[in-house]
CSV table of C-alpha atoms and ligand atoms in Angstrom, one decimal:
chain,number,residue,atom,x,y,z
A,1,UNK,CA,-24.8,-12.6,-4.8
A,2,UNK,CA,-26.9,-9.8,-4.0
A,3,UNK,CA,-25.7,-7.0,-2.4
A,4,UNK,CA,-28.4,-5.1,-0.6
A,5,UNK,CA,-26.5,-1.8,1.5
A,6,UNK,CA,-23.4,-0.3,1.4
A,7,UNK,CA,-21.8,1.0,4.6
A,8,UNK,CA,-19.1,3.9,4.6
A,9,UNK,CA,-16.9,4.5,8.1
A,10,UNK,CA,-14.5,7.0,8.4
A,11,UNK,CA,-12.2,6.5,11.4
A,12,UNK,CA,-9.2,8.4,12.6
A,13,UNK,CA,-6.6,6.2,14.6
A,14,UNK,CA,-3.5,7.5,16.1
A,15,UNK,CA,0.1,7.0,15.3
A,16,UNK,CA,2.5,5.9,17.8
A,17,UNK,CA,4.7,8.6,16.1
A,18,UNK,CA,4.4,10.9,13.5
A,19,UNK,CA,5.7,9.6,10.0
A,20,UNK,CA,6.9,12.1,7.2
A,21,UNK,CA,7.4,11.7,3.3
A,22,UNK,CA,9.0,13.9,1.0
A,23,UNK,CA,5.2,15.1,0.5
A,24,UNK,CA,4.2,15.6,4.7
A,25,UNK,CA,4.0,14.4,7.6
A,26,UNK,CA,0.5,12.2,9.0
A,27,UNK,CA,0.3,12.4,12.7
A,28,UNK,CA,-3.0,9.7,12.7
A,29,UNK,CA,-4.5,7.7,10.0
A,30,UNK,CA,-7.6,9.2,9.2
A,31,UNK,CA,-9.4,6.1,6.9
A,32,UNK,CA,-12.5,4.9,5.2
A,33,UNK,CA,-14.1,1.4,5.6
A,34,UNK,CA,-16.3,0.0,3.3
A,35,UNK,CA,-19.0,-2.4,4.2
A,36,UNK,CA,-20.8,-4.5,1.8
A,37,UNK,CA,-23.9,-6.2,3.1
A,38,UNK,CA,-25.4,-9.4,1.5
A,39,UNK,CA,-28.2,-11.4,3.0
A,40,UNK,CA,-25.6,-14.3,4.1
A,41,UNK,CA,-22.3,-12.0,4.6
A,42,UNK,CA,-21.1,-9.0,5.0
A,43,UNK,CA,-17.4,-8.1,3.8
A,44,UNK,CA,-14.9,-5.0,4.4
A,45,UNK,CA,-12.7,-2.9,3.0
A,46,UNK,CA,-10.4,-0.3,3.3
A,47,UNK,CA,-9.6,2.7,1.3
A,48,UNK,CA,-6.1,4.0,1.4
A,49,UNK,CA,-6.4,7.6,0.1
A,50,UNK,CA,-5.0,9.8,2.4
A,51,UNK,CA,-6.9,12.9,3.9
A,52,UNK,CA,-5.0,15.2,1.5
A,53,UNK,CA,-4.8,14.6,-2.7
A,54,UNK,CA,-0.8,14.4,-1.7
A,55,UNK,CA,0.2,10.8,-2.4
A,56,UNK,CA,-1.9,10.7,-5.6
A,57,UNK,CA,-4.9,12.7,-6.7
A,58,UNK,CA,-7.5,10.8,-4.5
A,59,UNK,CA,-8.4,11.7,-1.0
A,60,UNK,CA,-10.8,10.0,1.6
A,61,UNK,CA,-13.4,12.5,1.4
A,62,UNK,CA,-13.5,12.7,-2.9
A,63,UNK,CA,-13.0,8.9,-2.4
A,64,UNK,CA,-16.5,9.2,-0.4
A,65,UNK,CA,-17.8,11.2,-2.7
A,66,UNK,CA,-17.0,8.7,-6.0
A,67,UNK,CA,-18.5,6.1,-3.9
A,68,UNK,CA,-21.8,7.4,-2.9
A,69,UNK,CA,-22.8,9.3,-5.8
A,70,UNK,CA,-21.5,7.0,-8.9
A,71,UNK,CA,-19.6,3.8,-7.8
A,72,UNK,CA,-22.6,2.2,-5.1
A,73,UNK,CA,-25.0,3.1,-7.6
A,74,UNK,CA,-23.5,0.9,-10.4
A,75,UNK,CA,-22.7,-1.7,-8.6
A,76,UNK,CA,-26.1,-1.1,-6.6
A,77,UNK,CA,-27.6,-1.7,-10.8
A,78,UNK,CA,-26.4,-5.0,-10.9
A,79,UNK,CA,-28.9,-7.6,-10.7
A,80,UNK,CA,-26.4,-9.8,-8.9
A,81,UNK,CA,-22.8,-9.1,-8.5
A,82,UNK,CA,-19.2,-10.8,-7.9
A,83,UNK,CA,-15.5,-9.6,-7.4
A,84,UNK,CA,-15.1,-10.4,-10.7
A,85,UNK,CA,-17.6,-8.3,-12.2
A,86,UNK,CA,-17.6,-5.2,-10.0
A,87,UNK,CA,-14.6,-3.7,-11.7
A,88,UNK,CA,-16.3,-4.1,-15.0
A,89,UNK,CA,-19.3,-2.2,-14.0
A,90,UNK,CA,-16.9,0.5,-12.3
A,91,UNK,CA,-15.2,0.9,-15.9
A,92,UNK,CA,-17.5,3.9,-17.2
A,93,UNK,CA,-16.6,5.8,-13.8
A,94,UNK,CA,-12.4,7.3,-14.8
A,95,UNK,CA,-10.3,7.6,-12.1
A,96,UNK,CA,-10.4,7.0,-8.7
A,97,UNK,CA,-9.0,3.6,-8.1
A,98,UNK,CA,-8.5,3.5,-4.3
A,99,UNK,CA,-12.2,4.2,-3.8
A,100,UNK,CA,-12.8,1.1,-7.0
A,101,UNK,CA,-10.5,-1.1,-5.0
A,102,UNK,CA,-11.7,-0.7,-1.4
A,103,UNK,CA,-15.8,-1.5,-2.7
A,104,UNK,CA,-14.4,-4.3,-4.4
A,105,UNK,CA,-12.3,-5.6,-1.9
A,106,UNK,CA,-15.5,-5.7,0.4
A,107,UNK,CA,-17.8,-7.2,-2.6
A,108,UNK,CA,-15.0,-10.1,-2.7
A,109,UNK,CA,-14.6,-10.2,1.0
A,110,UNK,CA,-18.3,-11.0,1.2
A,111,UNK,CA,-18.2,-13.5,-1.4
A,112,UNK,CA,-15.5,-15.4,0.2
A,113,UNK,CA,-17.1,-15.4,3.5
A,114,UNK,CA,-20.0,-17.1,1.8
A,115,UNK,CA,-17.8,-19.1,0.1
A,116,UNK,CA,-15.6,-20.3,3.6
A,117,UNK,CA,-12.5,-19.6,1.2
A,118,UNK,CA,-9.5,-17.0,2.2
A,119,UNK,CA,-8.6,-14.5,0.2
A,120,UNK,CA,-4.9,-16.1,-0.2
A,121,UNK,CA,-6.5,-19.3,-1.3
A,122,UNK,CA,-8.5,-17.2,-3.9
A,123,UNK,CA,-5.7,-15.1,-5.5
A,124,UNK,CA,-3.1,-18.2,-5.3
A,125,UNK,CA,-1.6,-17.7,-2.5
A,126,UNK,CA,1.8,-19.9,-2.1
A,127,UNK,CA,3.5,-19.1,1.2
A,128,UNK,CA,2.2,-19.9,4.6
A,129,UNK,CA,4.1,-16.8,5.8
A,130,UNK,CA,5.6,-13.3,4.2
A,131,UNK,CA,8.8,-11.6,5.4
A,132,UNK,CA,7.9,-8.3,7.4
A,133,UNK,CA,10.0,-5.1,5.9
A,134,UNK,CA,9.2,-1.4,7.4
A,135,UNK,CA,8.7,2.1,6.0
A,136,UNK,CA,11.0,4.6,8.3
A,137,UNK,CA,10.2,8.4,8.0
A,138,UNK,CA,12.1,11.1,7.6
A,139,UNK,CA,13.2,12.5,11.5
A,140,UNK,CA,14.6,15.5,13.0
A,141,UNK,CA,18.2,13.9,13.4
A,142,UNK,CA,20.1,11.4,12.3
A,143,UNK,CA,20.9,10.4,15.7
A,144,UNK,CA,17.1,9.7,15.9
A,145,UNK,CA,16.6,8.0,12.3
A,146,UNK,CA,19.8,5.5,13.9
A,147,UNK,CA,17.5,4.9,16.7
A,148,UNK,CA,14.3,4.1,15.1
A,149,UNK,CA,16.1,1.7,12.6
A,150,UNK,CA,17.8,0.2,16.0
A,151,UNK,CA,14.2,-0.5,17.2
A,152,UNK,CA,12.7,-2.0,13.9
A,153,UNK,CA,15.6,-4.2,13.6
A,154,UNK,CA,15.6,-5.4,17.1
A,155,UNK,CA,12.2,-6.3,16.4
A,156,UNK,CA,12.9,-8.3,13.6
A,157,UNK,CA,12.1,-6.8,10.2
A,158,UNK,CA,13.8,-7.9,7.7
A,159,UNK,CA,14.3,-5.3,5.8
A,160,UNK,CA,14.7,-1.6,5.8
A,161,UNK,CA,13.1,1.4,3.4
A,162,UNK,CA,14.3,4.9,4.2
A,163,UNK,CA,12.2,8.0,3.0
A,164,UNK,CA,14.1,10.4,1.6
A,165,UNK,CA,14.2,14.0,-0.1
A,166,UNK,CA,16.2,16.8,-1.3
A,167,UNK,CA,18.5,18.0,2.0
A,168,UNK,CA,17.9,14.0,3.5
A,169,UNK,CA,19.2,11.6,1.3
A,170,UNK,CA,23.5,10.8,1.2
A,171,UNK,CA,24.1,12.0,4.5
A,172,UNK,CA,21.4,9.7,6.5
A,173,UNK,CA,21.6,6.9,4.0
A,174,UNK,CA,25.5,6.7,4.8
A,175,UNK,CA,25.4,7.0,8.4
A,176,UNK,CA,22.2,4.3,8.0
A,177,UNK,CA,24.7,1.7,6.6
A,178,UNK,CA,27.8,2.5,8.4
A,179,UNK,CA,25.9,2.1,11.3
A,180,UNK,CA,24.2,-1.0,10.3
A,181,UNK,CA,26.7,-3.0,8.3
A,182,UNK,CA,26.4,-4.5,5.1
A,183,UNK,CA,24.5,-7.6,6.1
A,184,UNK,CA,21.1,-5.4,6.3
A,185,UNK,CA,18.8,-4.9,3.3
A,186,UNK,CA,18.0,-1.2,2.9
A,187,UNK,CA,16.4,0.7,0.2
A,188,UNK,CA,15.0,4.2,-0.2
A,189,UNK,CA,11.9,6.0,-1.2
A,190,UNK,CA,11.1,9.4,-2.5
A,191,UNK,CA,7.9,9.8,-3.2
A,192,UNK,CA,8.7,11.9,-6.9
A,193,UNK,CA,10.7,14.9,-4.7
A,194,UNK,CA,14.0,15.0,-7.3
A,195,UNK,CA,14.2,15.7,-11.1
A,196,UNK,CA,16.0,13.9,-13.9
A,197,UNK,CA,18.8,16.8,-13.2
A,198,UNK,CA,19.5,15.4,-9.7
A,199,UNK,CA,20.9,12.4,-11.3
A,200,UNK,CA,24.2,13.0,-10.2
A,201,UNK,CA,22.9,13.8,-6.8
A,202,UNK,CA,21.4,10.7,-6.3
A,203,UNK,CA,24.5,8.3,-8.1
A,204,UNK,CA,26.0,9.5,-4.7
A,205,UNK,CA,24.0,7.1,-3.1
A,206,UNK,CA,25.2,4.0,-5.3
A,207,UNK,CA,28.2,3.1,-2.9
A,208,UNK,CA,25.8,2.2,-0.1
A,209,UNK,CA,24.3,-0.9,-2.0
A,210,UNK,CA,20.8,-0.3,-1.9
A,211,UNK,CA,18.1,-3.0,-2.8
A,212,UNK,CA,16.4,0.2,-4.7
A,213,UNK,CA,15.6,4.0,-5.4
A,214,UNK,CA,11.8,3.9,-4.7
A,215,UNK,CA,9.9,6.3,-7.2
A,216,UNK,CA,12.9,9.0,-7.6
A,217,UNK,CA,10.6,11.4,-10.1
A,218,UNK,CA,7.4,12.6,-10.9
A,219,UNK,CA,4.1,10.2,-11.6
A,220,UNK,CA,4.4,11.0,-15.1
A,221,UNK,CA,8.3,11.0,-16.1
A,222,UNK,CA,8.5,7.7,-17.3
A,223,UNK,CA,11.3,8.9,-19.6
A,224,UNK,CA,12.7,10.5,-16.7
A,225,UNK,CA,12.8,7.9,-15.1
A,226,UNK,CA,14.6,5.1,-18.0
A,227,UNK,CA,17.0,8.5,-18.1
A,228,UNK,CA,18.0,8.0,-14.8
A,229,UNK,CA,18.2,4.6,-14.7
A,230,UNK,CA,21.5,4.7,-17.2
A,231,UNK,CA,23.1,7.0,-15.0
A,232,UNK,CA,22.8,5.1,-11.4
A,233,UNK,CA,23.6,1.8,-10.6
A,234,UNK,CA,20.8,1.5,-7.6
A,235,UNK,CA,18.1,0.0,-9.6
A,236,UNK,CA,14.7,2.1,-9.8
A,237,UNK,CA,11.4,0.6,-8.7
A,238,UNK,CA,8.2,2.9,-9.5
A,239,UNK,CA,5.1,3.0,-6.9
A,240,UNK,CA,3.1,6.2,-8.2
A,241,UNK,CA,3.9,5.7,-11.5
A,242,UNK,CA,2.4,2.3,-11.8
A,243,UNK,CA,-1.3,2.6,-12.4
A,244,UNK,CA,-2.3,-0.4,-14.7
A,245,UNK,CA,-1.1,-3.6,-16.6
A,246,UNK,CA,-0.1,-1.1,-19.3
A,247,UNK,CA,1.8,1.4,-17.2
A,248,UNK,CA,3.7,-1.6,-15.8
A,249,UNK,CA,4.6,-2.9,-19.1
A,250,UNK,CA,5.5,0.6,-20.2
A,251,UNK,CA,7.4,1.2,-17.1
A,252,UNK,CA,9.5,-2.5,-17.8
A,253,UNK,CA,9.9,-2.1,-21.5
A,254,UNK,CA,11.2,1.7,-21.5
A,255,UNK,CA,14.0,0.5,-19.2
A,256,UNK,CA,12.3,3.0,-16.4
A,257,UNK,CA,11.6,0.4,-13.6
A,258,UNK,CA,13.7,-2.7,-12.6
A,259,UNK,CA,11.1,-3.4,-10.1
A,260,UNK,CA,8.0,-2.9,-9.4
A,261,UNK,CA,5.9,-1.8,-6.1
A,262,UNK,CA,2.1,-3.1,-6.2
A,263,UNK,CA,-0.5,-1.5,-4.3
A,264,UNK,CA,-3.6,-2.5,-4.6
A,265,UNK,CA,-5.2,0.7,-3.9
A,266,UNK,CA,-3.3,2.8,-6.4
A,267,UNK,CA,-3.9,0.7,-9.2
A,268,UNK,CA,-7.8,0.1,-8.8
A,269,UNK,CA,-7.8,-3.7,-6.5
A,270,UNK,CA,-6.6,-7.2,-5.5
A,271,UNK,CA,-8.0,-8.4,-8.5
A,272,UNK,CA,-6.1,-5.9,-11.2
A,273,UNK,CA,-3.1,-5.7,-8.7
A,274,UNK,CA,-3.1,-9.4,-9.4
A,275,UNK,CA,-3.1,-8.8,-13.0
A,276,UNK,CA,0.2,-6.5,-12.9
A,277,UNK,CA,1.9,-9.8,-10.6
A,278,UNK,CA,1.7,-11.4,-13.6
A,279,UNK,CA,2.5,-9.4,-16.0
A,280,UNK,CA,6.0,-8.4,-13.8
A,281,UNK,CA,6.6,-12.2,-14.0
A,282,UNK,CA,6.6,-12.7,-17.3
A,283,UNK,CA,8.8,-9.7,-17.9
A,284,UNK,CA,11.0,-11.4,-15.3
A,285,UNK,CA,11.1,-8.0,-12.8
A,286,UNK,CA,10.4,-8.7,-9.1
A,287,UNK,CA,7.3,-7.2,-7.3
A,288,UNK,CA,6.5,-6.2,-3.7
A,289,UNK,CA,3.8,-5.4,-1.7
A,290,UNK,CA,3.5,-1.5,-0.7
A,291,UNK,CA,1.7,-0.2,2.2
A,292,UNK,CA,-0.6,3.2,2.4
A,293,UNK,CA,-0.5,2.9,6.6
A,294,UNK,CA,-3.9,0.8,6.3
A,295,UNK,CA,-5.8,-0.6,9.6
A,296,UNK,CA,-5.5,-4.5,10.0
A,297,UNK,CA,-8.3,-4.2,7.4
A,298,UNK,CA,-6.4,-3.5,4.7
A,299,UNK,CA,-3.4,-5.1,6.5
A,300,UNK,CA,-4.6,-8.6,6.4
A,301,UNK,CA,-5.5,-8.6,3.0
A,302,UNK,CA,-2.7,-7.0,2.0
A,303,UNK,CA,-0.3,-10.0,3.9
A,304,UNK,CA,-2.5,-12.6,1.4
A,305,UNK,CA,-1.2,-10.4,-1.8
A,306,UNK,CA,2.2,-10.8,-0.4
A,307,UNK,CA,1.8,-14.1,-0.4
A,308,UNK,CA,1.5,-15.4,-4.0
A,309,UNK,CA,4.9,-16.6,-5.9
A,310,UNK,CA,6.1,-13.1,-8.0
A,311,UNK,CA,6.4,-11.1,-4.9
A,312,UNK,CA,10.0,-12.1,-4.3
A,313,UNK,CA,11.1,-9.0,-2.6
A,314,UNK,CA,10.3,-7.9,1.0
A,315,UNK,CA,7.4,-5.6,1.0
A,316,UNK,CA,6.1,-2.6,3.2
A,317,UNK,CA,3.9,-5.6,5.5
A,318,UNK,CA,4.8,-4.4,9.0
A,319,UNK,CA,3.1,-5.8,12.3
A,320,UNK,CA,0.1,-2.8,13.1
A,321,UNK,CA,1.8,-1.6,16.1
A,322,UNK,CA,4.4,-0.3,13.7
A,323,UNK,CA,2.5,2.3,13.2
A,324,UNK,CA,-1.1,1.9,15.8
A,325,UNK,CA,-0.9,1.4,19.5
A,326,UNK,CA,-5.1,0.1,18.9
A,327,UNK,CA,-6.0,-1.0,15.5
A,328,UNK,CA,-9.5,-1.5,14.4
A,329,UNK,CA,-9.1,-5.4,14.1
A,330,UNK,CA,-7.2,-7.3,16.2
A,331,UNK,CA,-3.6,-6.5,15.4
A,332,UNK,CA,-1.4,-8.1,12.4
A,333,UNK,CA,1.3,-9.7,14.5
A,334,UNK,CA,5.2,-10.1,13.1
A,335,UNK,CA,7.1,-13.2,14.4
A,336,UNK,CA,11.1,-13.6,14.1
A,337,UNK,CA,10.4,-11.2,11.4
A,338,UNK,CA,7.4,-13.0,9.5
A,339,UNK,CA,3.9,-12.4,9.4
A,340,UNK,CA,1.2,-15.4,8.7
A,341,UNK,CA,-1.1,-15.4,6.2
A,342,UNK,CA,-4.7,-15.2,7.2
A,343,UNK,CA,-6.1,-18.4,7.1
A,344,UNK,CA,-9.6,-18.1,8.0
A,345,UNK,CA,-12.6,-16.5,5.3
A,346,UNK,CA,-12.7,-13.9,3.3
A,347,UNK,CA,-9.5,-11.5,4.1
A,348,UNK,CA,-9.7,-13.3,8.3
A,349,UNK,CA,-10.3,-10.4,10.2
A,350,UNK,CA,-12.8,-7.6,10.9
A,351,UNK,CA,-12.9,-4.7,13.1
A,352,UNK,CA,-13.6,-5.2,16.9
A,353,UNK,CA,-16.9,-3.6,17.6
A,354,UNK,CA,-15.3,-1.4,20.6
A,355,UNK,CA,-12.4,-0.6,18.9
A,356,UNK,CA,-14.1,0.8,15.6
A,357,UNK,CA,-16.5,2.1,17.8
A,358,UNK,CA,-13.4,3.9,19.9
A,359,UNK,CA,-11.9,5.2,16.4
A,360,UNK,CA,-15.3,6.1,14.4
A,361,UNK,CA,-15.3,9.8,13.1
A,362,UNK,CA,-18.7,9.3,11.4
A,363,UNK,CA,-20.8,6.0,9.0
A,364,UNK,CA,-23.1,6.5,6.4
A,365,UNK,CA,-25.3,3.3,5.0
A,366,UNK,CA,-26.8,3.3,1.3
A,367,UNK,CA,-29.8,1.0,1.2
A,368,UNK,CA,-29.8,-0.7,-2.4
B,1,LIG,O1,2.1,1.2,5.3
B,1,LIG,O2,4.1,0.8,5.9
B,1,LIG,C1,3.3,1.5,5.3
B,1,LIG,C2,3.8,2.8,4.7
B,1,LIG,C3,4.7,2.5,3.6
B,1,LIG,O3,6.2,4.3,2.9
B,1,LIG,C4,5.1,3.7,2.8
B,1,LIG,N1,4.1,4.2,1.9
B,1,LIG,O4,5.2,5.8,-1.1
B,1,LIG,O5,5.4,3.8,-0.4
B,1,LIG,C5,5.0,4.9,-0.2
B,1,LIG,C6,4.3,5.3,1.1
B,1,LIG,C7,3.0,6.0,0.8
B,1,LIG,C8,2.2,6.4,2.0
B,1,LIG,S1,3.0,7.5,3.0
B,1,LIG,C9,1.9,8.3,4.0
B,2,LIG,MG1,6.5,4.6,-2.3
C-alpha cells in the first residue's frame, strides 16, 4: 500500500459532565485524529493522550509533535507500507506510544478498507457482542456518586469502576455497595495516588468484594505493587504500569498484577496490545479493555479489541453518550447492556463530516 498524506485533526468535544481522577478533572475531550490517505482508502485514528502529560508522559500536542517531525516521516520512507510493518519502522523513534498507535491504527484502518475486512475479523475477533462496563468519577458527594451509579445502572452497564483517591476511597466505596447490593460487579481505580504504606488503608476496602484495585501505585513500583498484593485480598490489576509484552510478563511473574488492563494507546497499538492478549493467556490472568474517553473513533475499534477470547472481564467500553452528547461518528450504542461489534471495513465508522466539522479546533496535512 502506499500511503501518500497524513492528515492530523485536533478536536475538542464536550462532556455531558465533568469527570475527575485522582490526577484532574477533564471538562471536554480535547483529541487528535489521524488520517492516513492511500490512493484507494483512507483510514483513521485516534490518539488518546490527554491535553496534559498527567495520565502518562504523552500529551496531544507532544503527540503532534512526534508525529509530524519523526513518526510520518518514517513511515512516509517506506516504499510501501502495512499495519504490520509500521511499528517496525517506528522502532528507532523511543517513546511515545499513543502517538505510534493512533498512525498505525489509521495505516491498518486503510488497509482493511481496501481489504473489505473488519478490524475484529483481522485481530480474531470471537464475540458478536462485548458487555458494556463504565468509568464513574470522583463527585462532590456521595449522595451524587449514588446517583450517577443509579443512572449507569438503569441504563444497563454491567459493571461498575469507581475512581478513587486518598480522602475518597472506604467511605464512597461502602455506601456504593450498601446501596447497591452484592449482586453488582464494582471495582475501583486510582490512577497511582497511594503508596506501598497505605496498604493497610486500602485492605479496608477488602470487605466490599471488589472485582479489583485498579493501578493502586506509581508507573514504576512494580515491587510496590507484588508488596501490596500479599497484604490485600482485592486482587490488583495494573493500567499505567503495563507498557509492553515484557512489562506484562514482569507485572504477572513478580506476583504484582492478577489482571491486567490493555489499552491500546498506552502500550504503542492494536497490533502490540494484541501481543500482551496473548501473552496474559498463557499466563492464565484475565484482560480488559480500558478506555482514554476516545470519540467513536477510537470507540469502535476499541469494541473489536474487546471482542477477541482473553478479554474475559468487562472493560471500560461504554455507549458515547456516556461521556458526549455529539460524537464525531455516529455514536457507539449500548443495548440491554452490550455493545455490537463493528461489522462493516476497516474499524466501521468514521467521523460525520458536520460533526467533525462542529468539533474541529484546527487540521494539518503532510503530503508524502
Ligand atoms: O473511556 O471510559 C473511559 C474512561 C475510563 O477511567 C477511565 N480511564 O485510568 O483507566 C483509567 C482512565 C484514564 C483516563 S481518565 C481521563
Ligand atoms: Mg486506569
Amino acid at each position: 500500500m502506499k500511503l501518500t498524506r497524513i492528515e492530523l485533526h485536533w478536536v475538542r468535544l464536550p462532556l455531558v459532565a465533568p469527570f475527575q481522577t485522582s490526577f484532574g478533572t477533564e471538562y471536554d475531550r480535547e483529541a487528535l485524529l489521524v488520517k492516513a490517505v492511500t490512493p484507494d482508502a483512507v483510514g483513521w485514528g485516534e490518539c488518546v493522550a490527554m491535553p496534559q502529560p498527567d495520565y502518562s508522559a504523552e500529551y496531544v500536542d507532544g503527540a503532534a509533535d512526534a508525529l509530524v517531525r519523526f513518526l510520518i516521516p518514517a513511515v512516509g520512507a517506506l516504499p510501501t507500507v502495512t499495519a504490520a510493518t509500521v511499528g517496525h519502522a517506528l522502532t528507532t523513534v523511543k517513546g511515545h506510544p499513543m502517538a505510534k498507535a493512533a498512525l498505525e491504527i489509521a495505516i491498518l484502518d486503510a488497509q482493511l478498507r481496501q481489504a473489505h475486512m473488519s478490524l475484529a475479523e483481522y485481530l480474531g475477533a470471537v464475540r458478536p457482542a462485548v458487555p458494556a462496563g463504565v468509568s464513574v468519577g470522583i463527585m462532590s458527594s456521595i449522595a451524587e456518586l449514588l446517583d450517577a451509579v443509579d443512572g449507569y445502572l438503569a441504563a444497563g452497564y454491567q459493571r461498575i469502576k469507581l475512581k478513587i483517591q486518598p480522602g475518597w476511597d472506604v467511605a464512597p466505596v461502602r455506601a456504593v455497595r450498601e446501596h447497591v447490593g452484592d449482586g453488582v460487579a464494582v471495582q475501583v481505580d486510582a490512577n497511582g495516588a497511594y503508596t506501598v504504606t497505605d496498604a493497610a488503608h486500602l485492605a479496608k476496602l477488602d470487605p466490599f468484594d471488589l472485582l479489583m484495585i485498579e493501578q493502586p501505585l506509581a508507573e514504576d513500583d512494580l515491587r510496590g505493587h507484588a508488596a501490596l498484593a500479599r497484604r490485600l485480598r482485592t486482587p490488583i490489576c495494573l493500567d499505567e504500569s503495563v507498557t509492553s509484552p515484557v512489562r506484562a510478563v514482569e507485572a504477572i511473574e513478580s506476583g504484582a498484577a492478577a489482571i491486567i488492563n490493555i489499552k491500546p494507546g498506552r502500550v504503542g497499538g492494536y497490533l502490540q496490545a494484541r501481543r500482551i492478549h496473548d501473552v496474559c493467556a498463557a499466563h492464565g490472568v484475565p484482560v480488559w479493555v480500558g478506555g482514554m474517553v476516545e470519540t467513536g473513533i477510537g470507540r469502535a475499534a476499541n469494541v473489536a479489541l474487546a471482542a477477541l477470547p482473553n478479554f474475559t472481564l468487562v472493560g471500560d467500553v461504554s455507549a458515547s453518550d456516556r461521556f458526549f452528547a455529539r460524537d464525531i461518528t455516529p455514536p457507539v450504542v449500548m443495548r440491554d447492556g452490550w455493545i455490537e461489534v463493528p461489522t462493516g471495513p476497516g474499524i466501521g465508522v468514521e467521523p460525520d463530516e458536520a460533526a467533525l466539522k462542529e468539533a474541529s479546533v484546527r487540521s494539518e496535512g503532510i503530503d508524502l
